[in-house]
mmCIF file of C-alpha atoms in Angstrom:
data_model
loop_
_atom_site.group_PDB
_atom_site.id
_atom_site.type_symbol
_atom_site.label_atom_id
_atom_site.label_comp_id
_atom_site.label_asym_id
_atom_site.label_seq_id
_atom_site.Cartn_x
_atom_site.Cartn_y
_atom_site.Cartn_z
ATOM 1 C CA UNK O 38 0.000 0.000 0.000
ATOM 2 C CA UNK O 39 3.211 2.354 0.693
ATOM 3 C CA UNK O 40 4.074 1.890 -2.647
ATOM 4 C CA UNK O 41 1.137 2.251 -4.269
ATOM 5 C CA UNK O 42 1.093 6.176 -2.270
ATOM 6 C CA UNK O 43 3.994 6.950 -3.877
ATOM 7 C CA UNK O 44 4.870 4.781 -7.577
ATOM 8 C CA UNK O 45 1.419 2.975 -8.750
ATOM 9 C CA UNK O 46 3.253 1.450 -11.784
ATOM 10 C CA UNK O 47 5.843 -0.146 -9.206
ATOM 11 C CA UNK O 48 2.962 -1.306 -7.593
ATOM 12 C CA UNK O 49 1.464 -3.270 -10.511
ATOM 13 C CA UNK O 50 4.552 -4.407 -11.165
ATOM 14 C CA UNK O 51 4.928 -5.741 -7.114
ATOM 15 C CA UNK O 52 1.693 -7.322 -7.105
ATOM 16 C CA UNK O 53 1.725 -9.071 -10.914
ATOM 17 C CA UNK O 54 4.887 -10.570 -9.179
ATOM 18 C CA UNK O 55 2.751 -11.411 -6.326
ATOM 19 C CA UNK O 56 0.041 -12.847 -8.550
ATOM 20 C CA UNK O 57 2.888 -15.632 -10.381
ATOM 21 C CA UNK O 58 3.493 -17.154 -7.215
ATOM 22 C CA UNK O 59 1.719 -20.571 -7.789
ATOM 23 C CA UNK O 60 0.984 -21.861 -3.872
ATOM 24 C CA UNK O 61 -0.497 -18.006 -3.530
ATOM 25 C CA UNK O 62 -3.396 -18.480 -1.009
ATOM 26 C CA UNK O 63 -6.444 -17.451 -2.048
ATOM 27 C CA UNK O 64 -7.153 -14.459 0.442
ATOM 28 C CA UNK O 65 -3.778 -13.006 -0.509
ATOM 29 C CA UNK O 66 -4.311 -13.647 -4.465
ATOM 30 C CA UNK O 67 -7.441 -11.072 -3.883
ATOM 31 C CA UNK O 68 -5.991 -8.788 -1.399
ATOM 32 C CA UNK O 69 -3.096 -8.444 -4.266
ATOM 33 C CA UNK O 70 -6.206 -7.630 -7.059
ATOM 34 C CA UNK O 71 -7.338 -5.575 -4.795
ATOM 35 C CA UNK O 72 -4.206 -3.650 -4.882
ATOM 36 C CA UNK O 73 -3.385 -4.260 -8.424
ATOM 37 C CA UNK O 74 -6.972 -2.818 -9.353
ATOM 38 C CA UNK O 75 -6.519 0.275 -7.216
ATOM 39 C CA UNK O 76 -3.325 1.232 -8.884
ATOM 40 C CA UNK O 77 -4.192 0.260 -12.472
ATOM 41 C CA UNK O 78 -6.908 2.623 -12.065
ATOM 42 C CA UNK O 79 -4.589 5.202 -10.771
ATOM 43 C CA UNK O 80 -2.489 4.784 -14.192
ATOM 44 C CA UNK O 81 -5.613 5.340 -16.109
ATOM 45 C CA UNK O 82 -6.254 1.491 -16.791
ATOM 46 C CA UNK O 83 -10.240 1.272 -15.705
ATOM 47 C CA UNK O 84 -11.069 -2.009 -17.651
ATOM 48 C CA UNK O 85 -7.653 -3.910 -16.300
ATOM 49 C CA UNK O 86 -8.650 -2.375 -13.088
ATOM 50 C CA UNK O 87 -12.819 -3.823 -13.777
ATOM 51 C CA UNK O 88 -10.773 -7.267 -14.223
ATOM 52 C CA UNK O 89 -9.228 -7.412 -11.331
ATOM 53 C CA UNK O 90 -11.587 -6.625 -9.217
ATOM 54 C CA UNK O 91 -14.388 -8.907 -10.291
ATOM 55 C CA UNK O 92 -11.577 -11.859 -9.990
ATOM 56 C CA UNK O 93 -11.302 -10.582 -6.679
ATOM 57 C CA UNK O 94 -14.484 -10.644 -5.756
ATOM 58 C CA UNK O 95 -14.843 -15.124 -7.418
ATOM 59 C CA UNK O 96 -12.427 -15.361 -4.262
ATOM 60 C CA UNK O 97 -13.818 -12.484 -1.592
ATOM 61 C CA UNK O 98 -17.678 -11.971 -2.055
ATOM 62 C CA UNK O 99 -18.062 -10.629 1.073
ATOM 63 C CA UNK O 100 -14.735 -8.445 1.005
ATOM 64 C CA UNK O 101 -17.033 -4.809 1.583
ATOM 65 C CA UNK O 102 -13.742 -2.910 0.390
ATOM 66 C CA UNK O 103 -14.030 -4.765 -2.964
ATOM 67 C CA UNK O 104 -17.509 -3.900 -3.217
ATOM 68 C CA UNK O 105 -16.377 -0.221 -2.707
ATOM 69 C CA UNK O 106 -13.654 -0.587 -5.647
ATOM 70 C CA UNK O 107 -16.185 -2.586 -8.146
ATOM 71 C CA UNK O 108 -18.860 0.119 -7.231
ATOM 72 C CA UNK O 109 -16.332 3.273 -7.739
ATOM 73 C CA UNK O 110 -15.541 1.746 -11.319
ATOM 74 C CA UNK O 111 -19.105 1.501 -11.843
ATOM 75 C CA UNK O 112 -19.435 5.103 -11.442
ATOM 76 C CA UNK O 113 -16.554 6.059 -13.896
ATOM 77 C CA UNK O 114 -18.756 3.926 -16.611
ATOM 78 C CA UNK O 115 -21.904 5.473 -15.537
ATOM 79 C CA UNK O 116 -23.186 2.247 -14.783
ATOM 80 C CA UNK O 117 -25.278 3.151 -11.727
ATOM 81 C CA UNK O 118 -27.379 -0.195 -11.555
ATOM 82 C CA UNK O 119 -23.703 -2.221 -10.788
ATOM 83 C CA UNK O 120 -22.833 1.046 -8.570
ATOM 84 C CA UNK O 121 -25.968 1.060 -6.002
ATOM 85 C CA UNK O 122 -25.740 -3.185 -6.435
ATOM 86 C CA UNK O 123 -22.345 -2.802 -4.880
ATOM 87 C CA UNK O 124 -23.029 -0.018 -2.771
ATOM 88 C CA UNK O 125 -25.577 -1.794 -1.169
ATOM 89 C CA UNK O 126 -23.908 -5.034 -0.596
ATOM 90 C CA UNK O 127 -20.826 -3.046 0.860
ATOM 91 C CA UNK O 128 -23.174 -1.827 3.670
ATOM 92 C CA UNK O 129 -24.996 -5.209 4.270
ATOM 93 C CA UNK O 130 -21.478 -6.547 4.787
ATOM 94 C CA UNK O 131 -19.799 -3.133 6.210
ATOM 95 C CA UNK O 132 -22.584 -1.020 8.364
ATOM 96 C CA UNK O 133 -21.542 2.668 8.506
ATOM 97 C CA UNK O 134 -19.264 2.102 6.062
ATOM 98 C CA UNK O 135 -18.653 6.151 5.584
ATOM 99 C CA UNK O 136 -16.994 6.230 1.693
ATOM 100 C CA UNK O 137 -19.673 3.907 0.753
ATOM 101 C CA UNK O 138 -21.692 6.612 1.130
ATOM 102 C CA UNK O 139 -19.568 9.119 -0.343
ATOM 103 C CA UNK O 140 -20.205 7.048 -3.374
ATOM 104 C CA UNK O 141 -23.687 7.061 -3.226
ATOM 105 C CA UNK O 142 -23.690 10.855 -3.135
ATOM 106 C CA UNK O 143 -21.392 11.323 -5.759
ATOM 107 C CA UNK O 144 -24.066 9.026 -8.078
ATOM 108 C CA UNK O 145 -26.708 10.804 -6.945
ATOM 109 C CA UNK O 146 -25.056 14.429 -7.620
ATOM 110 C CA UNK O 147 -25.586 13.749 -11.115
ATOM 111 C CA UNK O 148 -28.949 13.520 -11.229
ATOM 112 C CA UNK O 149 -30.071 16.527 -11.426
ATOM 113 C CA UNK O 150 -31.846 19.295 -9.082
ATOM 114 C CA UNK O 151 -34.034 16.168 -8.046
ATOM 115 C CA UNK O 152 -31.368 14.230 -7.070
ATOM 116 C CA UNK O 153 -29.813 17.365 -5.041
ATOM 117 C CA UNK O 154 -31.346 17.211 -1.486
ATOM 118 C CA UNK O 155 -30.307 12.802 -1.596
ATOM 119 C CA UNK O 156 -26.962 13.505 -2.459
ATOM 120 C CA UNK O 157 -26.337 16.153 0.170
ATOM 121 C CA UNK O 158 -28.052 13.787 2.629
ATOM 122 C CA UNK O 159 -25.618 11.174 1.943
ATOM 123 C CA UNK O 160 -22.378 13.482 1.521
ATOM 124 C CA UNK O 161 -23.851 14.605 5.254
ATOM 125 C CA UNK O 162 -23.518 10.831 6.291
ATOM 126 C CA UNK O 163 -20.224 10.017 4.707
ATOM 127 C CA UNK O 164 -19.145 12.983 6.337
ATOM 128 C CA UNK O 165 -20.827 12.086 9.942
ATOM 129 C CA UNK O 166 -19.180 9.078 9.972
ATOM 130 C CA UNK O 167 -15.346 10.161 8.327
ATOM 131 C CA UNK O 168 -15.395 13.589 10.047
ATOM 132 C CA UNK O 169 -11.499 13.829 9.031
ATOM 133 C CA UNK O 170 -11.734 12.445 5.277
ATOM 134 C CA UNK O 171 -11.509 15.174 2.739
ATOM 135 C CA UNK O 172 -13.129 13.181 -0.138
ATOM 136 C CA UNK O 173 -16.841 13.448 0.517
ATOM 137 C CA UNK O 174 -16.196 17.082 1.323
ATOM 138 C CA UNK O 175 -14.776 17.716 -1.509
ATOM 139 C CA UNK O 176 -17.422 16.422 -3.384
ATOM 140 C CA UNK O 177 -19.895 18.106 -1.372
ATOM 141 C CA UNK O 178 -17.917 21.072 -2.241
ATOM 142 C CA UNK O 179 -18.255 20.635 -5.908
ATOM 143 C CA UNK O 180 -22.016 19.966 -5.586
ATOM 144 C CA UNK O 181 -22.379 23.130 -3.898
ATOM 145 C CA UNK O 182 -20.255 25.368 -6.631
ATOM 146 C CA UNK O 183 -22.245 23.698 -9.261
ATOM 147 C CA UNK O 184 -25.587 24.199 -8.023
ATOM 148 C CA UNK O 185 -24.242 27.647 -7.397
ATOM 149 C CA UNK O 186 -24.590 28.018 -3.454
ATOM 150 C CA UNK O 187 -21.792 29.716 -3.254
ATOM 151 C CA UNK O 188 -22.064 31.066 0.361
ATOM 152 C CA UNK O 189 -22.247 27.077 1.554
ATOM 153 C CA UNK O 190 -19.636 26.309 -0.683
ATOM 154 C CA UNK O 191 -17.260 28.750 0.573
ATOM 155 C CA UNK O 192 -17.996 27.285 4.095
ATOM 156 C CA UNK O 193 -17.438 23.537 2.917
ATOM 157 C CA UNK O 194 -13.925 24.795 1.588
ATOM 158 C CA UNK O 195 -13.116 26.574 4.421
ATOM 159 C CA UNK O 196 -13.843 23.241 6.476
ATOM 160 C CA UNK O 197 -11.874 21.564 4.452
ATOM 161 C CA UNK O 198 -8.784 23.740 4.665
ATOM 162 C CA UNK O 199 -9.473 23.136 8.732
ATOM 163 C CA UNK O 200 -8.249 19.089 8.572
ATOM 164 C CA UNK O 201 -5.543 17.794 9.789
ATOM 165 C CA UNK O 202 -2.157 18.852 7.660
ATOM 166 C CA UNK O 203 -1.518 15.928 6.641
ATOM 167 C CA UNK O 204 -4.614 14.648 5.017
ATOM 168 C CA UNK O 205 -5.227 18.092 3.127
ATOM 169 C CA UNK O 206 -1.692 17.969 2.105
ATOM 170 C CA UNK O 207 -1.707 14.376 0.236
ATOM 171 C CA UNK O 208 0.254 14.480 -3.628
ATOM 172 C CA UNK O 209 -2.422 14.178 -6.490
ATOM 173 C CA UNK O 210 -4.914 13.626 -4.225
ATOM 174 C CA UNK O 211 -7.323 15.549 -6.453
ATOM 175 C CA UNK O 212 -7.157 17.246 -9.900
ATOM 176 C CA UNK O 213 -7.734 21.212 -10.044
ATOM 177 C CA UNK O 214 -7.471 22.419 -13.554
ATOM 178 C CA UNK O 215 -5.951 19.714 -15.097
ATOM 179 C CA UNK O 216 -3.643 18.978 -12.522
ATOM 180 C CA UNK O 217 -3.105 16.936 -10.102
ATOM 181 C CA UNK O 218 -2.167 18.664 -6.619
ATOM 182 C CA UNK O 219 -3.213 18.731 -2.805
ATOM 183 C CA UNK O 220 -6.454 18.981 -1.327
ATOM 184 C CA UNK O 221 -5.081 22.351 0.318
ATOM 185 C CA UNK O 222 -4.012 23.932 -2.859
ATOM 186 C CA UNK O 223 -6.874 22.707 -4.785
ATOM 187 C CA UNK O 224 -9.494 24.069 -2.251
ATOM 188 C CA UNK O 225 -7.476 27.480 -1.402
ATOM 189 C CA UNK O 226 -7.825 28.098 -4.892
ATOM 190 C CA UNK O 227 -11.418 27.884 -4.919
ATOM 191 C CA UNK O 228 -12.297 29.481 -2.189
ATOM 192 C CA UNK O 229 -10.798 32.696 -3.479
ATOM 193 C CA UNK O 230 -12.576 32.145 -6.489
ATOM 194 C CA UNK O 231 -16.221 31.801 -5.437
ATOM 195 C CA UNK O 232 -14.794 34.773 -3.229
ATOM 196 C CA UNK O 233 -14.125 36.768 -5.970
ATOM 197 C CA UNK O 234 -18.030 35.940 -7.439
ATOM 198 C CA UNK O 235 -19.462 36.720 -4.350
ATOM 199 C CA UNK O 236 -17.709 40.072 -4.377
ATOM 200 C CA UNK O 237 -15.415 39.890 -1.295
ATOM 201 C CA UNK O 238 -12.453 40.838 -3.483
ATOM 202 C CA UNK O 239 -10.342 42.167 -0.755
ATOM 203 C CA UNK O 240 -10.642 38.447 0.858
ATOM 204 C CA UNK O 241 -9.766 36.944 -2.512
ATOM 205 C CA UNK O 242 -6.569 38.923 -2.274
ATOM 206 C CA UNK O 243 -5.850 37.731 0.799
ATOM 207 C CA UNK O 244 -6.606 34.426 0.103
ATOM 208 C CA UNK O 245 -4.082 33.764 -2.927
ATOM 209 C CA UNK O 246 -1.510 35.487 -0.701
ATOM 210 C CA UNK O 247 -1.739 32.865 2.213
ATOM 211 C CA UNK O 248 -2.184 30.285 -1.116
ATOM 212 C CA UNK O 249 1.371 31.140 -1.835
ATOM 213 C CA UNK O 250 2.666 31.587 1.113
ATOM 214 C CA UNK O 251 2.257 28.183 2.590
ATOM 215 C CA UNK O 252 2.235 26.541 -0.970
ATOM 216 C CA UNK O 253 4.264 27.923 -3.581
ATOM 217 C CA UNK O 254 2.525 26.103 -6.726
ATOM 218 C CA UNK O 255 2.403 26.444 -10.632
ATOM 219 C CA UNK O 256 -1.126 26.126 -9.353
ATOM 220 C CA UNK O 257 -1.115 29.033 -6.615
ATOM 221 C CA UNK O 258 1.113 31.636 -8.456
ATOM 222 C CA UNK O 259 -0.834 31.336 -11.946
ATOM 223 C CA UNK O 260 -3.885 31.894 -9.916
ATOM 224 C CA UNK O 261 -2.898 35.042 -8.017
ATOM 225 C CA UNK O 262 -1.274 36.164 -11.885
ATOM 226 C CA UNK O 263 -5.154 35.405 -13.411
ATOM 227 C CA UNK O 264 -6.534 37.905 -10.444
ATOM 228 C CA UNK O 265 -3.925 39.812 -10.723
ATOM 229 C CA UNK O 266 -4.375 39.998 -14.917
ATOM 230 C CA UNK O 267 -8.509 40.605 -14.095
ATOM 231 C CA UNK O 268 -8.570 43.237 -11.812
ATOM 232 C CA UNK O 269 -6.113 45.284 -14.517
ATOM 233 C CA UNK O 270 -8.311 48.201 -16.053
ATOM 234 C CA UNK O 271 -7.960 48.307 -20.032
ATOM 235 C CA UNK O 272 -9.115 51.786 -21.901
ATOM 236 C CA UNK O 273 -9.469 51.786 -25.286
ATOM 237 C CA UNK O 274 -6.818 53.927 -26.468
ATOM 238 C CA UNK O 275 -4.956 54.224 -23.593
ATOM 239 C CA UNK O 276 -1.345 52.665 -22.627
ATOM 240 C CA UNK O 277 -1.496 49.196 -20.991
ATOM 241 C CA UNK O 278 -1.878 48.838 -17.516
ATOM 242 C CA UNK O 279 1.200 48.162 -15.463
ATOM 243 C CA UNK O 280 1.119 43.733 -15.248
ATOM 244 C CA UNK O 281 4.657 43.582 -13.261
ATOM 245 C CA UNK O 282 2.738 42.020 -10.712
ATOM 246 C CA UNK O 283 1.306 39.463 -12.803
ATOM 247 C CA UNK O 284 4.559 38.774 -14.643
ATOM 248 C CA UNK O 285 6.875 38.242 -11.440
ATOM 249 C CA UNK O 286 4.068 35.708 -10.580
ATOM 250 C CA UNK O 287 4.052 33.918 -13.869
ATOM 251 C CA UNK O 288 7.838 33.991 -13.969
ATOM 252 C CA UNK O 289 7.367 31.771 -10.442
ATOM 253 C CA UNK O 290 4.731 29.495 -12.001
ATOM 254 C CA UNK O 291 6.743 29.103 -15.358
ATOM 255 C CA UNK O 292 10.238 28.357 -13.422
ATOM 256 C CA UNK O 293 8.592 25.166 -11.379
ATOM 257 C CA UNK O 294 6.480 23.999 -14.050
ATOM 258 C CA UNK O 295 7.832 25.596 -17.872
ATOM 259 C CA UNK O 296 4.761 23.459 -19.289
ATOM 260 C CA UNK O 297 1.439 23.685 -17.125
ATOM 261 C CA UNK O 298 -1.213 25.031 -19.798
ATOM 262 C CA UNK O 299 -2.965 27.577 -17.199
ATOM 263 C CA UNK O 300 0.512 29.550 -16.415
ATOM 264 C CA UNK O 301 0.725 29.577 -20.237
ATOM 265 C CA UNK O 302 -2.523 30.661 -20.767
ATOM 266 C CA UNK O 303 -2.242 33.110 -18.435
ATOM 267 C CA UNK O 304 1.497 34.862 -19.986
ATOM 268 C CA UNK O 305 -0.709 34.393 -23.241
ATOM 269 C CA UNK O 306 -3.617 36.735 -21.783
ATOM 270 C CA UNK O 307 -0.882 39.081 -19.977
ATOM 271 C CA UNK O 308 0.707 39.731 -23.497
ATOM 272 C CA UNK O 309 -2.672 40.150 -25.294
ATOM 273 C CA UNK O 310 -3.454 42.565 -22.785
ATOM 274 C CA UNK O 311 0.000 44.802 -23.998
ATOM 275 C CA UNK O 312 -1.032 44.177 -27.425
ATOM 276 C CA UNK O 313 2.297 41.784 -28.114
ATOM 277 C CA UNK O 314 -0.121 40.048 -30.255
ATOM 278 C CA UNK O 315 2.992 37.588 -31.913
ATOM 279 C CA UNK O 316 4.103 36.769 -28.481
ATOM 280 C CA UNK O 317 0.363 35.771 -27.278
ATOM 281 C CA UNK O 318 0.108 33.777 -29.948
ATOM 282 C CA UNK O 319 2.634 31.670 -29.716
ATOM 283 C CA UNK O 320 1.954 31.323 -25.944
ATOM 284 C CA UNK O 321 -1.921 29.854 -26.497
ATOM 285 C CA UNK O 322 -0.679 27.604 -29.196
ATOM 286 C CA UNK O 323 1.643 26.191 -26.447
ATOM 287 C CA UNK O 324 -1.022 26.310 -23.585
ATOM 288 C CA UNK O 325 -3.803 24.360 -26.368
ATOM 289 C CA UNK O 326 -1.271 21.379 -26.265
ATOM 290 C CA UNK O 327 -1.692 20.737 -22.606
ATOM 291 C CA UNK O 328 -5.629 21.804 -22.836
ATOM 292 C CA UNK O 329 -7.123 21.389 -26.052
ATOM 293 C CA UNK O 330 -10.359 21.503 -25.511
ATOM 294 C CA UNK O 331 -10.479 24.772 -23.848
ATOM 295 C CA UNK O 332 -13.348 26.792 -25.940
ATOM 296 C CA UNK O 333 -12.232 30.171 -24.220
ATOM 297 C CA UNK O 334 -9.142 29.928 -24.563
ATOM 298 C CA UNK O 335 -8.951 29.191 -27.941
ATOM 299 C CA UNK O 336 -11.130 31.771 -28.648
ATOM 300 C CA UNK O 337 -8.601 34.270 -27.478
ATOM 301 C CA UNK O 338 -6.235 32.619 -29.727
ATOM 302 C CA UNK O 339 -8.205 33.084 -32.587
ATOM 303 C CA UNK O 340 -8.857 36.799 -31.505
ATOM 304 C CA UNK O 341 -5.101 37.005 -31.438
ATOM 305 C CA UNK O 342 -4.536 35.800 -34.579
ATOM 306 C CA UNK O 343 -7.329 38.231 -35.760
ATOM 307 C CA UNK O 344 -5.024 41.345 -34.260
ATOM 308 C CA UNK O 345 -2.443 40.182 -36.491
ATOM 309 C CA UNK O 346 -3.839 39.879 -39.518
ATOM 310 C CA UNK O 347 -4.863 36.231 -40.124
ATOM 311 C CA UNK O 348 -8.775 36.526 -40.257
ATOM 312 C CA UNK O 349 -9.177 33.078 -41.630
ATOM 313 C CA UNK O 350 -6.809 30.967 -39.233
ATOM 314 C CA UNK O 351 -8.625 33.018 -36.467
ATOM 315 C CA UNK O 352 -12.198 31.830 -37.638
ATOM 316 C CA UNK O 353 -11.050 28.177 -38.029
ATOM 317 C CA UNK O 354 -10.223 28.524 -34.374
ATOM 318 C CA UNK O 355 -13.239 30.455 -33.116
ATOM 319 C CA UNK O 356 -14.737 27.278 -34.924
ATOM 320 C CA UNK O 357 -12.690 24.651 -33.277
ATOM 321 C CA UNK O 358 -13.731 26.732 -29.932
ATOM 322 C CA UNK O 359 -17.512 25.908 -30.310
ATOM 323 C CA UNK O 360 -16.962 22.343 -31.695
ATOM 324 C CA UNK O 361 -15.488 20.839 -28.660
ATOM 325 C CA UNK O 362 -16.443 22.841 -25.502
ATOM 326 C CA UNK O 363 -19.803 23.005 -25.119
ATOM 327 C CA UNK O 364 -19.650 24.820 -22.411
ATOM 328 C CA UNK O 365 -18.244 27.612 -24.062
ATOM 329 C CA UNK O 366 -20.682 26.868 -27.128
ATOM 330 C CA UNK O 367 -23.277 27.559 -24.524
ATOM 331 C CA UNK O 368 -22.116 30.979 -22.786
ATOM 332 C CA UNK O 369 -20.866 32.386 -26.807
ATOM 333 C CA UNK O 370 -23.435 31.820 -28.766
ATOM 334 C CA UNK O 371 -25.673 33.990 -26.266
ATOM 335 C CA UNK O 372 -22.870 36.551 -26.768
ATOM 336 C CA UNK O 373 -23.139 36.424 -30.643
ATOM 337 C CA UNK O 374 -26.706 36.905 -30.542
ATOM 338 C CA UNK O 375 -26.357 39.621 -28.491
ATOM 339 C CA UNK O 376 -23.929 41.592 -30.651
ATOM 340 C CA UNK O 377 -26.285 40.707 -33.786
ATOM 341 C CA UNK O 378 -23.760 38.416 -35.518
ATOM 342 C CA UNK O 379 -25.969 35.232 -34.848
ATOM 343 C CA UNK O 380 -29.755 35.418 -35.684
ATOM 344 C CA UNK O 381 -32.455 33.319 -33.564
ATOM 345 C CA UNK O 382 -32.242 29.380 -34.978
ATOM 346 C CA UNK O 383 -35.465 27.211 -34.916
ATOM 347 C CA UNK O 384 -35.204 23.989 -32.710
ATOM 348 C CA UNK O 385 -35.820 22.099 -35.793
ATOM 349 C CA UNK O 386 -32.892 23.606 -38.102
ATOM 350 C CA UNK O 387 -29.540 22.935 -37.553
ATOM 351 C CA UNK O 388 -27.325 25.257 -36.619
ATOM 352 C CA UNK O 389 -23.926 24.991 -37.683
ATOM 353 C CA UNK O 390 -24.042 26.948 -40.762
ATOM 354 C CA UNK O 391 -25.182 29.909 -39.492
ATOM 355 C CA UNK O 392 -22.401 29.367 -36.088
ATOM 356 C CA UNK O 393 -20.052 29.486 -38.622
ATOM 357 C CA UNK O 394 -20.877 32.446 -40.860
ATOM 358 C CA UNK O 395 -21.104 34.252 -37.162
ATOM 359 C CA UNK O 396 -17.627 33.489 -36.036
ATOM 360 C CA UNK O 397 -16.534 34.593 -39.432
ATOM 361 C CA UNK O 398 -18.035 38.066 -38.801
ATOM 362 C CA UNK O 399 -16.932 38.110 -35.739
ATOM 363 C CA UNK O 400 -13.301 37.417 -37.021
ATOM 364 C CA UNK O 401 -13.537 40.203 -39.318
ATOM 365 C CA UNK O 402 -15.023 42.709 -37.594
ATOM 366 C CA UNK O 403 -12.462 43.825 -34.867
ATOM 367 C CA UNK O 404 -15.245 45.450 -32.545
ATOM 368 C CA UNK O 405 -16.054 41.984 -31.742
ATOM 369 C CA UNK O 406 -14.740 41.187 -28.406
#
């Protein structure tokens, strides 16, 4: 289990080893699966991982941690009739069994505003009974944010940044931004965020200070550079603001990780905001390499490439922007209709023509922010 912590591939490795021993008894051939499937998940291996734990659980059936595992890989496939199977035979077998019900909320949490009130109930439980695990908080958290109560999600973070050291301070414990960090970082990070929505900028501030402070990060300087780079007042016509700030930080972010796409996408964003429109670019086509499928900021990109000149590479990227972040697709298109490049489409027409011919008057028409 130490090793898995630290080196899951040297785990697999261990416990395939493990596995080739032919007088193996059969409680320690699954307790090895067990492992194995825990770190071949870790290494991005989900049906290997599915495979060893249903092999497990031939030789364990009434193993309730195996029932956790199976369940947990049922969720990943969206397969919520194995998920509450397993979920339910984990608490037969394992009463008060508190990540069980972390699992159950974390199913339920995407179900909709119907679902909401049963998967804070069972968050509440999971948390009740593992008062000092971060996971079901966290995922409490992230229901909260979504459904956007943002003055109980604040609280949840702040509750989480209360736990013991050591547990909030776990390696790639969780992924924030497409990266995997602490439990700390991840949750100081959004806490000044929502901070920032809820208007208690000064406490934002404050909050990416201490960040830094007790966790210099790619993660924790880009962050305080993106705040920095927002709160910056642009007038048309006038010199660029003054982005030392911003820069010192990114330099920080850039020196400990020269690669992470948010630092990049942020030195991208600081020169687009001096107008070094060559330098920008070059920046987002480095930071779309670690985050493709980014819609904003490859529509920045494309508005880069529109500053210098190249109207049609910028509208195959404000293109590429809608076609694979929805998301963005979503929050744009109400922009484009609101600027009149995008006329009302029928529900029965589709609408990818006229998406198109939009971005392509956006791209030419450099009023179009």
């Amino acid at each position: 289990m130490s090793v898995l912590e630290t080196d899951p591939h040297q785990a697999i490795r261990n416990c395939t080893f493990t596995l080739s021993q032919d007088q193996l008894a059969p409680a320690d051939r699954a307790e090895a699966m067990k492992v194995r499937g825990r770190a071949l998940y870790r290494t991005e291996h989900l049906d290997d991982a599915i495979g060893d734990y249903e092999a497990a659980l031939k030789i364990a059936p009434d193993d309730p941690e195996l029932h956790l595992r199976r369940g947990w890989m049922a969720f990943d496939k969206r397969d919520f009739d194995a998920l509450f199977t397993h979920a339910h035979r984990a608490l037969e077998l394992r009463p008060g069994y508190g990540e069980v019900y972390g699992m159950i909320g974390a199913a339920l949490s995407l179900g909709g505003p119907e679902k909401l009130a049963q998967a804070r109930a069972a968050y509440d439980e999971a948390i009740r009974l593992q008062p000092d695990e971060p996971l079901a908080r966290y995922n409490r958290f992230l229901l909260l944010k979504t459904n956007n109560f943002n003055s109980e999600a604040i609280e949840e973070a702040e509750a989480i940044l209360r736990l013991p050291t050591p547990v909030i301070t776990r390696p790639s414990a969780v992924t924030c931004y497409v990266r995997k960090t602490t439990y700390r970082i991840a949750m100081a990070i959004e806490r000044a965020l929502l901070l920032r929505i809820v208007g208690r900028t000064n406490e934002a501030q404050q909050a990416y200070d201490h960040a830094i402070e007790i966790d210099p990060d790619p993660l924790t300087y880009a962050w305080r550079a993106e705040f920095s780079l927002t709160q910056a007042t642009y007038a048309p016509g006038a010199p660029p603001p003054s982005l030392s700030a911003a820069q010192d930080d990114l330099d920080k972010a850039l020196a400990l990780d020269p690669d992470y796409w948010f630092s990049l996408n942020q030195q991208a964003m600081l020169h687009f905001g001096r107008r070094e429109y060559q330098v920008a670019a070059a920046e987002f086509a480095r930071a779309l390499k670690g985050y493709p499928i980014n819609g904003t900021m490859r529509w920045y990109y494309a508005k880069t490439l529109r500053a210098l000149g190249k109207n049609e590479e910028a509208a195959s990227e404000g293109i590429t922007a809608f076609q694979l972040d929805p998301g963005f697709m979503e929050w744009e298109l109400g922009e484009l209709q609101k600027r009149g490049y995008l006329a009302a489409i029928a529900p029965d027409t589709d609408p990818r023509p006229a998406v198109i011919d939009a971005v392509h008057a956006c791209m030419l028409d450099e009023d179009c922010r």
